Amino acid sequence: MKTLKKIILFAGLMLLIISCEDFIEEKGYNSDYTYYETAEGLDALVASCYQQTRWCASFETHYALADMGTDIFMLGGDGSHRDAFGQYLSSALTPNNTLLRDFWNNNYKGIASCNLALDYVDDNTEMLETVRPVRKGEALFLRAYYYYELAIHFGDVPLNTTPTDKPKTDFYRVPQKQVWHQIISDLRQAWELLPWADASGLVTNDWGRASKGAAGHLLAKAYMFRYCDKYAKNQSDVNMNEDRGGKETDIDSVIYYASRICNFGEGAGSGSNHSLAGDFATLWGWDPSIGLIAEYMGPEILFSVNFSTNHFYNNYSVTDVNNGGNWLHMLYTAQLENYPLSTSLESGDNVIWGNNVGRVRDFLTDRPWRRIAPSPYYYSEEGLYAARNYESGKPGKLIDSRLYKSHVWVLYCNDENVDVPWSAYSNAAGSFDPADIGMTEGDQRYGVGDTAILLSIEDVTGRFANGSPKEKLALARAQEKYWYVPMQSIQVPTDRGNVGGYDVITNNFPPLIKHLDDRRAGIQDQAGFKNFIRMRLGETYILLSEAYARKGDFTNAAGALNMVRMRAAWKDGEEKHCHYWKYDGGTYDTRTTSTENDMTVSAGFLGSYTDEQLTDFYLDEMGHETAGELNRFDLLARYGADFWKERIEAHNYWTVGTINVFHRFRPIPQYHIDNLDPADPNPQNYGYF
């Protein structure tokens, strides 16, 4: 019997599956709705509204929707979502795709919880008058958050703002402009009701609750997305024209809210306690040689998705280490253990230097699931960190610390069976003799604790005048003390059968640092504990800068952007990675010289861009700052289907010939369509059947 199950979470069921941190605790089963009339019951109900925020970081879920198949991230060497979201294959990206079904259901479960909380909050007389408005603001923020995610990916979706306490089968899609209107309305109310987080990041003495900063940030993003329908109205395929209900004043609203969160410009004196972390690396708390130093929990965070070190509070048994928790630590990693010490030449011959690279799996390199890999655009000389994005004309690899502070570039030998002897080598590219650098042929290049693998963005074809590209790679590797992986010189696979091999960019790349967490009990454990920073001030500043630039106020645009750029610069006395002087073109003598002047942008620099160039510039800047933070699809989709497709296809070769403009929206899950009665007159997005 085809019926759409009611989108509602009963109190008892929700109370059994909630707990993020201390404010979301087990309360026990209670199916009596009068419980919500108590202060304790209402507080538990609002806490349950947070549960579905965890979906984005749990299991293999949101990374495929948000990052895979975009301009800076492509399919990795392994995983189950590559066909649908890495290549947009029609055989996989269908209304029956289970990931889309789960995403849809997760968000509507969250919306149902919020609707129920909002139905009870105003009439609750037991909760303190100082607390009740805050709890209402939280529910409004979370409902807007869930609808925001749905509207970004699906466009027209069912809009329901009241609880459903009986079977309902007529959830019909409404035009997305109505959804955006509701999102903005909810967030504006939440902004008025929620307090600022204190200087330590706590909201009503709890870590992880929504605050005024979270509401304002999402509100600024919603206004920017709605404003950008000016770019999405006239597409090459008229079926992809969007009407988000945008207004010219939306850009003023972006500035209004973002400037107050940043305490900048017209928003100065707002009372916001948010500030940028002093060092970009502090946000991730990771040292590749020792692991997690300290998980960042500070004033840059606007909203985080919380997990517990106790699996029970992540909704699984205390011994279930392979489910629940945060899985992001595994998904942006590369297969760098047991790297074979060989280089395949164009002739088919393999050059071999030893028997054991000296790497076995450990907590520092995590489980190499390699689900998603940076695209060649991320590393190329004319790509994400190209000189065009810096007024000084210097490439980002020399001056922008975010390139190196976002990834693991050096891996250390942790296996006493290491066997990588020095050896002489010659080919058409040139010759190498270890004696020329004071080494003895047959001696080991390194031992336990030394650098075993080093990755870089060098293109070694420029290092030698003669020889083929792979001969040049082989000679470069003969010269290095460690096993060398220059990203622009290893294989870019064009055949899906080659994506998982060594020396291919889909399998071996600098792992993303941002989600790494070494606190699990066992190396093979999948469930991590690290909180996921969902929204932070660095993104807000860039959003504010773009809004000022769209208004033609390039002075404030430069000022806002420079707050982030100065944090991203190498500071005076701070030693840059060895790549700076070994591979990137810098000098050893300037390795501790500040790059702040090189990172600064001026009003004239931003003002020299056309409107289209500004779009590319700010997308690159968001890439520098927020790569891997599950927001890339959102950013690209702002500017309409044509731009979305063209940018992705230009920078992600796996999508060429398979991506279409209609893929800008995801297919509505067939599970939903089949259970409607009567049928929705507009059941499916254009292009899907």
Tab-separated table of C-alpha atoms in Angstrom, residues 40-451:
chain	number	residue	atom	x	y	z
A	40	GLU	CA	12.300	19.452	30.891
A	41	GLY	CA	10.208	18.028	28.058
A	42	LEU	CA	10.476	21.124	25.887
A	43	ASP	CA	14.215	21.330	26.467
A	44	ALA	CA	14.584	17.682	25.421
A	45	LEU	CA	12.415	18.251	22.349
A	46	VAL	CA	14.526	21.196	21.195
A	47	ALA	CA	17.685	19.165	21.819
A	48	SER	CA	16.274	16.427	19.572
A	49	CYS	CA	16.031	18.948	16.723
A	50	TYR	CA	19.831	18.895	16.458
A	51	GLN	CA	20.008	15.169	15.812
A	52	GLN	CA	19.747	15.335	12.012
A	53	THR	CA	22.622	17.837	11.736
A	54	ARG	CA	24.963	14.897	12.324
A	55	TRP	CA	24.021	13.226	9.043
A	56	CYS	CA	26.464	15.383	7.084
A	57	ALA	CA	29.465	13.914	8.892
A	58	SER	CA	28.212	10.420	9.683
A	59	PHE	CA	28.841	7.477	7.368
A	60	GLU	CA	29.485	8.110	3.650
A	61	THR	CA	26.983	10.843	3.115
A	62	HIS	CA	27.234	14.575	2.572
A	63	TYR	CA	30.772	14.734	1.172
A	64	ALA	CA	29.463	13.217	-2.080
A	65	LEU	CA	26.716	15.827	-2.362
A	66	ALA	CA	28.779	18.816	-1.282
A	67	ASP	CA	32.310	18.273	-2.628
A	68	MET	CA	32.582	15.358	-5.042
A	69	GLY	CA	32.128	16.232	-8.695
A	70	THR	CA	32.839	19.932	-8.206
A	71	ASP	CA	35.657	22.041	-9.615
A	72	ILE	CA	38.176	21.339	-6.847
A	73	PHE	CA	37.211	17.792	-5.787
A	74	MET	CA	36.706	14.769	-7.988
A	75	LEU	CA	36.082	11.078	-7.517
A	76	GLY	CA	38.676	9.221	-5.502
A	77	GLY	CA	40.259	5.846	-6.032
A	78	ASP	CA	37.567	3.956	-4.143
A	79	GLY	CA	33.998	4.319	-2.911
A	80	SER	CA	30.368	3.890	-3.844
A	81	HIS	CA	29.262	7.379	-4.909
A	82	ARG	CA	31.650	8.037	-7.771
A	83	ASP	CA	29.268	7.207	-10.626
A	84	ALA	CA	26.425	9.413	-9.431
A	85	PHE	CA	28.210	12.389	-7.897
A	86	GLY	CA	31.737	12.122	-9.268
A	87	GLN	CA	30.729	11.688	-12.906
A	88	TYR	CA	26.980	12.412	-13.067
A	89	LEU	CA	26.337	9.132	-14.865
A	90	SER	CA	22.693	8.701	-15.863
A	91	SER	CA	22.793	5.095	-14.695
A	92	ALA	CA	23.501	6.159	-11.103
A	93	LEU	CA	22.178	9.693	-10.571
A	94	THR	CA	18.528	8.700	-10.672
A	95	PRO	CA	15.421	9.181	-8.524
A	96	ASN	CA	16.214	5.793	-6.968
A	97	ASN	CA	19.588	6.882	-5.635
A	98	THR	CA	19.615	5.837	-1.969
A	99	LEU	CA	21.917	8.637	-0.814
A	100	LEU	CA	19.464	11.243	-2.084
A	101	ARG	CA	16.583	9.371	-0.446
A	102	ASP	CA	18.420	9.328	2.871
A	103	PHE	CA	19.361	13.010	2.576
A	104	TRP	CA	15.723	13.908	1.869
A	105	ASN	CA	14.380	11.807	4.735
A	106	ASN	CA	16.993	13.035	7.193
A	107	ASN	CA	16.181	16.675	6.594
A	108	TYR	CA	12.433	16.197	6.764
A	109	LYS	CA	12.819	14.302	10.033
A	110	GLY	CA	14.711	17.302	11.369
A	111	ILE	CA	12.009	19.655	10.085
A	112	ALA	CA	9.322	17.543	11.767
A	113	SER	CA	11.106	17.807	15.110
A	114	CYS	CA	11.412	21.572	14.707
A	115	ASN	CA	7.735	21.931	13.773
A	116	LEU	CA	6.747	20.006	16.867
A	117	ALA	CA	8.986	22.128	19.091
A	118	LEU	CA	7.621	25.356	17.605
A	119	ASP	CA	4.081	24.131	18.203
A	120	TYR	CA	4.730	23.734	21.931
A	121	VAL	CA	7.225	26.457	22.758
A	122	ASP	CA	4.930	29.494	22.935
A	123	ASP	CA	2.431	27.840	25.290
A	124	ASN	CA	4.974	26.347	27.654
A	125	THR	CA	4.570	28.064	31.017
A	126	GLU	CA	7.129	26.075	32.992
A	127	MET	CA	10.268	27.093	31.145
A	128	LEU	CA	11.950	30.275	32.332
A	129	GLU	CA	11.032	33.346	30.296
A	130	THR	CA	14.726	33.995	29.766
A	131	VAL	CA	15.240	30.541	28.228
A	132	ARG	CA	12.062	29.870	26.262
A	133	PRO	CA	12.680	32.484	23.502
A	134	VAL	CA	16.182	31.078	23.031
A	135	ARG	CA	14.830	27.559	22.556
A	136	LYS	CA	12.345	28.905	20.021
A	137	GLY	CA	15.180	30.612	18.173
A	138	GLU	CA	17.104	27.337	18.063
A	139	ALA	CA	14.145	25.490	16.528
A	140	LEU	CA	13.644	28.232	13.941
A	141	PHE	CA	17.333	28.217	13.025
A	142	LEU	CA	17.416	24.454	12.646
A	143	ARG	CA	14.253	24.325	10.539
A	144	ALA	CA	15.784	26.944	8.251
A	145	TYR	CA	19.040	24.980	8.144
A	146	TYR	CA	17.299	21.799	6.998
A	147	TYR	CA	15.239	23.649	4.389
A	148	TYR	CA	18.342	25.501	3.203
A	149	GLU	CA	20.053	22.198	2.423
A	150	LEU	CA	16.980	20.898	0.604
A	151	ALA	CA	16.470	24.053	-1.452
A	152	ILE	CA	20.141	24.163	-2.513
A	153	HIS	CA	20.046	20.629	-3.893
A	154	PHE	CA	16.447	20.133	-5.033
A	155	GLY	CA	14.978	23.601	-5.664
A	156	ASP	CA	11.201	23.134	-5.396
A	157	VAL	CA	10.418	21.006	-2.329
A	158	PRO	CA	7.423	20.379	-0.049
A	159	LEU	CA	7.104	23.161	2.525
A	160	ASN	CA	5.527	22.174	5.802
A	161	THR	CA	5.651	24.339	8.927
A	162	THR	CA	3.134	22.588	11.162
A	163	PRO	CA	3.307	19.269	13.029
A	164	THR	CA	1.744	16.228	11.412
A	165	ASP	CA	0.103	13.887	13.912
A	166	LYS	CA	-1.783	11.648	11.491
A	167	PRO	CA	-1.021	9.980	8.145
A	168	LYS	CA	-0.516	12.564	5.405
A	169	THR	CA	0.071	11.799	1.745
A	170	ASP	CA	-0.198	15.196	0.062
A	171	PHE	CA	3.228	16.724	0.592
A	172	TYR	CA	3.534	18.659	-2.648
A	173	ARG	CA	6.447	20.703	-3.897
A	174	VAL	CA	6.172	24.479	-3.899
A	175	PRO	CA	8.259	26.929	-5.969
A	176	GLN	CA	11.684	27.409	-4.434
A	177	LYS	CA	11.100	31.138	-3.949
A	178	GLN	CA	8.506	30.245	-1.306
A	179	VAL	CA	11.050	28.021	0.397
A	180	TRP	CA	13.652	30.786	0.404
A	181	HIS	CA	11.090	33.210	1.789
A	182	GLN	CA	10.387	30.786	4.647
A	183	ILE	CA	14.092	30.194	5.309
A	184	ILE	CA	14.760	33.912	5.557
A	185	SER	CA	11.671	34.502	7.697
A	186	ASP	CA	12.694	31.768	10.143
A	187	LEU	CA	16.253	33.023	10.348
A	188	ARG	CA	15.252	36.638	10.914
A	189	GLN	CA	13.115	35.540	13.842
A	190	ALA	CA	15.951	33.366	15.121
A	191	TRP	CA	18.345	36.312	14.856
A	192	GLU	CA	16.116	38.371	17.141
A	193	LEU	CA	15.660	35.572	19.676
A	194	LEU	CA	19.095	33.986	19.946
A	195	PRO	CA	21.938	35.375	22.070
A	196	TRP	CA	25.515	35.820	20.985
A	197	ALA	CA	27.869	33.025	21.958
A	198	ASP	CA	30.166	34.140	24.749
A	199	ALA	CA	33.873	34.740	24.207
A	200	SER	CA	34.623	31.035	24.684
A	201	GLY	CA	31.939	29.944	22.201
A	202	LEU	CA	29.319	28.790	24.718
A	203	VAL	CA	25.616	29.501	24.177
A	204	THR	CA	23.477	29.439	27.337
A	205	ASN	CA	26.435	27.638	28.959
A	206	ASP	CA	26.442	24.851	26.348
A	207	TRP	CA	28.806	24.068	23.505
A	208	GLY	CA	27.197	23.436	20.120
A	209	ARG	CA	23.873	25.251	20.421
A	210	ALA	CA	22.791	27.708	17.747
A	211	SER	CA	23.515	31.357	18.464
A	212	LYS	CA	22.927	34.735	16.878
A	213	GLY	CA	26.165	34.237	14.964
A	214	ALA	CA	24.942	30.980	13.436
A	215	ALA	CA	21.571	32.472	12.479
A	216	GLY	CA	23.159	35.580	10.968
A	217	HIS	CA	25.711	33.577	9.003
A	218	LEU	CA	23.103	31.293	7.456
A	219	LEU	CA	20.867	34.298	6.849
A	220	ALA	CA	23.663	36.076	4.974
A	221	LYS	CA	24.230	32.943	2.872
A	222	ALA	CA	20.507	32.648	2.142
A	223	TYR	CA	20.267	36.295	1.089
A	224	MET	CA	23.334	35.889	-1.133
A	225	PHE	CA	21.895	32.783	-2.758
A	226	ARG	CA	18.584	34.529	-3.364
A	227	TYR	CA	20.306	37.658	-4.690
A	228	CYS	CA	22.262	35.538	-7.175
A	229	ASP	CA	19.144	34.396	-8.986
A	230	LYS	CA	19.912	37.418	-11.167
A	231	TYR	CA	22.598	35.160	-12.654
A	232	ALA	CA	20.321	32.114	-12.763
A	233	LYS	CA	17.291	33.590	-14.549
A	234	ASN	CA	18.420	33.334	-18.173
A	235	GLN	CA	20.017	29.965	-18.859
A	236	SER	CA	20.859	28.307	-22.158
A	237	ASP	CA	18.098	25.794	-21.411
A	238	VAL	CA	14.970	27.710	-20.390
A	239	ASN	CA	13.907	24.772	-18.255
A	240	MET	CA	16.794	25.632	-15.939
A	241	ASN	CA	15.806	29.256	-15.375
A	242	GLU	CA	15.460	29.870	-11.652
A	243	ASP	CA	13.211	32.187	-9.699
A	244	ARG	CA	14.394	32.352	-6.116
A	245	GLY	CA	12.459	35.524	-5.398
A	246	GLY	CA	15.627	37.575	-5.292
A	247	LYS	CA	15.673	41.331	-4.700
A	248	GLU	CA	18.406	43.901	-5.289
A	249	THR	CA	18.224	44.759	-1.582
A	250	ASP	CA	19.234	41.194	-0.708
A	251	ILE	CA	22.872	42.194	-1.095
A	252	ASP	CA	22.360	44.922	1.511
A	253	SER	CA	20.952	42.277	3.832
A	254	VAL	CA	24.059	40.129	3.343
A	255	ILE	CA	26.149	43.094	4.467
A	256	TYR	CA	23.824	43.883	7.362
A	257	TYR	CA	24.066	40.459	8.975
A	258	ALA	CA	27.597	39.439	7.976
A	259	SER	CA	29.108	42.734	9.125
A	260	ARG	CA	27.496	42.354	12.534
A	261	ILE	CA	28.837	38.852	13.012
A	262	CYS	CA	32.292	40.040	11.936
A	263	ASN	CA	31.977	43.236	14.005
A	264	PHE	CA	33.226	45.034	10.909
A	265	GLY	CA	32.242	48.134	8.938
A	266	GLU	CA	28.633	49.117	9.422
A	267	GLY	CA	28.235	46.229	11.853
A	268	ALA	CA	30.975	47.391	14.221
A	269	GLY	CA	29.805	47.493	17.827
A	270	SER	CA	27.229	44.753	17.319
A	271	GLY	CA	28.216	42.852	20.456
A	272	SER	CA	29.532	39.849	18.564
A	273	ASN	CA	32.216	37.940	20.450
A	274	HIS	CA	33.373	36.068	17.366
A	275	SER	CA	36.947	36.474	16.168
A	276	LEU	CA	39.306	34.638	13.850
A	277	ALA	CA	41.713	32.093	15.246
A	278	GLY	CA	45.192	33.597	15.195
A	279	ASP	CA	46.655	30.817	13.035
A	280	PHE	CA	44.789	28.931	10.315
A	281	ALA	CA	46.422	25.709	11.523
A	282	THR	CA	44.925	26.189	14.999
A	283	LEU	CA	41.467	25.460	13.590
A	284	TRP	CA	42.441	21.880	12.787
A	285	GLY	CA	44.770	21.222	15.740
A	286	TRP	CA	46.838	18.722	13.785
A	287	ASP	CA	50.563	18.094	13.653
A	288	PRO	CA	51.481	15.434	11.030
A	289	SER	CA	54.306	14.191	13.271
A	290	ILE	CA	52.292	13.723	16.485
A	291	GLY	CA	48.594	13.930	15.584
A	292	LEU	CA	45.821	15.926	17.258
A	293	ILE	CA	47.320	18.604	19.478
A	294	ALA	CA	44.083	20.193	20.636
A	295	GLU	CA	40.615	20.232	19.114
A	296	TYR	CA	39.695	23.845	18.374
A	297	MET	CA	36.703	25.094	20.323
A	298	GLY	CA	36.923	28.855	20.099
A	299	PRO	CA	35.268	32.090	18.970
A	300	GLU	CA	35.748	31.539	15.225
A	301	ILE	CA	33.157	28.762	15.303
A	302	LEU	CA	29.620	29.897	14.544
A	303	PHE	CA	27.993	26.464	14.519
A	304	SER	CA	29.416	22.999	15.036
A	305	VAL	CA	28.036	19.487	14.737
A	306	ASN	CA	28.948	17.720	17.954
A	307	PHE	CA	30.006	14.148	18.604
A	308	SER	CA	30.873	12.348	21.807
A	309	THR	CA	33.809	10.114	22.754
A	310	ASN	CA	31.152	7.775	24.156
A	311	HIS	CA	29.538	5.907	21.247
A	312	PHE	CA	26.306	5.549	23.203
A	313	TYR	CA	25.837	9.288	22.950
A	314	ASN	CA	26.398	9.014	19.199
A	315	ASN	CA	23.361	6.710	19.113
A	316	TYR	CA	25.168	3.368	19.053
A	317	SER	CA	26.331	0.871	21.637
A	318	VAL	CA	29.440	1.859	23.547
A	319	THR	CA	31.379	-0.925	21.797
A	320	ASP	CA	30.155	-0.173	18.260
A	321	VAL	CA	33.199	1.615	16.839
A	322	ASN	CA	32.289	1.103	13.186
A	323	ASN	CA	29.016	3.013	13.103
A	324	GLY	CA	27.856	6.473	14.043
A	325	GLY	CA	30.305	9.160	15.025
A	326	ASN	CA	32.186	11.352	12.589
A	327	TRP	CA	33.451	9.527	9.481
A	328	LEU	CA	34.947	12.509	7.685
A	329	HIS	CA	38.412	11.636	8.994
A	330	MET	CA	38.539	8.686	6.549
A	331	LEU	CA	37.069	10.192	3.421
A	332	TYR	CA	39.653	12.797	2.302
A	333	THR	CA	42.663	10.551	2.921
A	334	ALA	CA	45.081	8.913	0.467
A	335	GLN	CA	46.631	5.462	0.262
A	336	LEU	CA	50.173	6.285	1.291
A	337	GLU	CA	51.168	3.250	3.319
A	338	ASN	CA	53.295	0.574	1.647
A	339	TYR	CA	53.888	2.761	-1.387
A	340	PRO	CA	55.677	0.598	-3.984
A	341	LEU	CA	59.139	1.974	-4.692
A	342	SER	CA	58.808	1.918	-8.459
A	343	THR	CA	58.125	4.273	-11.324
A	344	SER	CA	56.488	3.062	-14.535
A	345	LEU	CA	58.095	4.485	-17.663
A	346	GLU	CA	56.362	5.099	-20.982
A	347	SER	CA	58.068	1.976	-22.320
A	348	GLY	CA	56.280	-0.146	-19.734
A	349	ASP	CA	59.479	-0.820	-17.775
A	350	ASN	CA	59.514	-0.227	-14.018
A	351	VAL	CA	62.387	1.460	-12.211
A	352	ILE	CA	62.706	0.050	-8.684
A	353	TRP	CA	64.727	1.563	-5.791
A	354	GLY	CA	64.060	-0.767	-2.860
A	355	ASN	CA	61.686	-3.112	-1.083
A	356	ASN	CA	59.921	-1.183	1.724
A	357	VAL	CA	59.093	2.512	1.849
A	358	GLY	CA	58.916	2.341	5.640
A	359	ARG	CA	55.252	3.139	6.065
A	360	VAL	CA	52.534	1.057	7.715
A	361	ARG	CA	49.055	2.231	8.627
A	362	ASP	CA	48.881	4.291	11.785
A	363	PHE	CA	46.649	6.874	13.430
A	364	LEU	CA	48.473	9.755	11.776
A	365	THR	CA	47.585	8.713	8.231
A	366	ASP	CA	44.199	7.250	9.146
A	367	ARG	CA	42.270	4.693	7.103
A	368	PRO	CA	42.976	5.406	3.417
A	369	TRP	CA	39.445	5.275	2.082
A	370	ARG	CA	40.354	7.839	-0.620
A	371	ARG	CA	36.715	8.490	-1.416
A	372	ILE	CA	37.353	11.959	-2.771
A	373	ALA	CA	40.465	13.538	-4.269
A	374	PRO	CA	41.495	17.106	-5.140
A	375	SER	CA	41.189	17.795	-8.862
A	376	PRO	CA	44.211	18.785	-10.998
A	377	TYR	CA	42.911	22.380	-10.812
A	378	TYR	CA	43.770	22.353	-7.119
A	379	TYR	CA	47.486	21.923	-7.892
A	380	SER	CA	48.090	23.401	-11.332
A	381	GLU	CA	50.101	26.575	-11.834
A	382	GLU	CA	47.007	28.259	-13.306
A	383	GLY	CA	44.610	26.686	-10.834
A	384	LEU	CA	43.262	27.441	-7.393
A	385	TYR	CA	46.456	29.045	-6.039
A	386	ALA	CA	47.455	30.765	-9.296
A	387	ALA	CA	49.246	34.126	-9.211
A	388	ARG	CA	46.212	35.890	-10.685
A	389	ASN	CA	44.487	35.694	-7.281
A	390	TYR	CA	47.217	37.692	-5.530
A	391	GLU	CA	47.877	41.372	-6.171
A	392	SER	CA	51.614	40.889	-5.699
A	393	GLY	CA	51.623	38.584	-8.721
A	394	LYS	CA	53.215	35.780	-6.730
A	395	PRO	CA	51.623	32.326	-6.775
A	396	GLY	CA	49.856	31.125	-3.661
A	397	LYS	CA	52.318	28.275	-3.125
A	398	LEU	CA	54.890	30.923	-2.103
A	399	ILE	CA	52.762	33.204	0.042
A	400	ASP	CA	49.466	31.558	1.099
A	401	SER	CA	49.919	29.257	4.103
A	402	ARG	CA	46.478	27.698	3.641
A	403	LEU	CA	47.804	25.476	0.857
A	404	TYR	CA	50.208	23.800	3.256
A	405	LYS	CA	48.221	24.120	6.477
A	406	SER	CA	45.177	22.380	4.954
A	407	HIS	CA	46.993	19.162	3.968
A	408	VAL	CA	49.513	16.565	5.070
A	409	TRP	CA	52.604	16.906	2.866
A	410	VAL	CA	55.158	14.865	4.817
A	411	LEU	CA	54.836	11.318	6.184
A	412	TYR	CA	57.406	9.813	8.501
A	413	CYS	CA	58.982	6.358	8.519
A	414	ASN	CA	57.292	4.145	11.122
A	415	ASP	CA	58.424	0.678	10.010
A	416	GLU	CA	61.782	-0.752	11.052
A	417	ASN	CA	61.742	-2.953	7.942
A	418	VAL	CA	62.359	0.106	5.779
A	419	ASP	CA	64.554	-0.705	2.790
A	420	VAL	CA	65.241	2.245	0.467
A	421	PRO	CA	68.956	2.212	-0.480
A	422	TRP	CA	70.768	4.898	-2.382
A	423	SER	CA	71.544	3.883	-5.957
A	424	ALA	CA	73.015	5.433	-9.057
A	425	TYR	CA	70.612	5.999	-11.917
A	426	SER	CA	70.704	7.250	-15.513
A	427	ASN	CA	68.188	7.738	-18.302
A	428	ALA	CA	67.541	10.186	-21.137
A	429	ALA	CA	66.733	12.926	-18.608
A	430	GLY	CA	70.202	12.737	-17.008
A	431	SER	CA	72.305	10.901	-14.451
A	432	PHE	CA	72.563	10.731	-10.673
A	433	ASP	CA	75.355	9.399	-8.489
A	434	PRO	CA	74.801	9.364	-4.681
A	435	ALA	CA	78.481	10.168	-4.207
A	436	ASP	CA	77.859	13.587	-5.741
A	437	ILE	CA	75.842	14.554	-2.657
A	438	GLY	CA	78.032	12.768	-0.157
A	439	MET	CA	75.988	9.553	0.051
A	440	THR	CA	77.134	5.959	-0.429
A	441	GLU	CA	75.391	3.610	-2.814
A	442	GLY	CA	73.682	0.796	-0.910
A	443	ASP	CA	73.239	2.781	2.323
A	444	GLN	CA	69.675	3.398	3.494
A	445	ARG	CA	68.256	6.786	2.591
A	446	TYR	CA	66.411	7.141	5.887
A	447	GLY	CA	65.300	5.316	9.005
A	448	VAL	CA	62.480	5.230	11.534
A	449	GLY	CA	61.401	8.760	12.441
A	450	ASP	CA	62.810	10.344	9.286
A	451	THR	CA	60.774	11.652	6.356
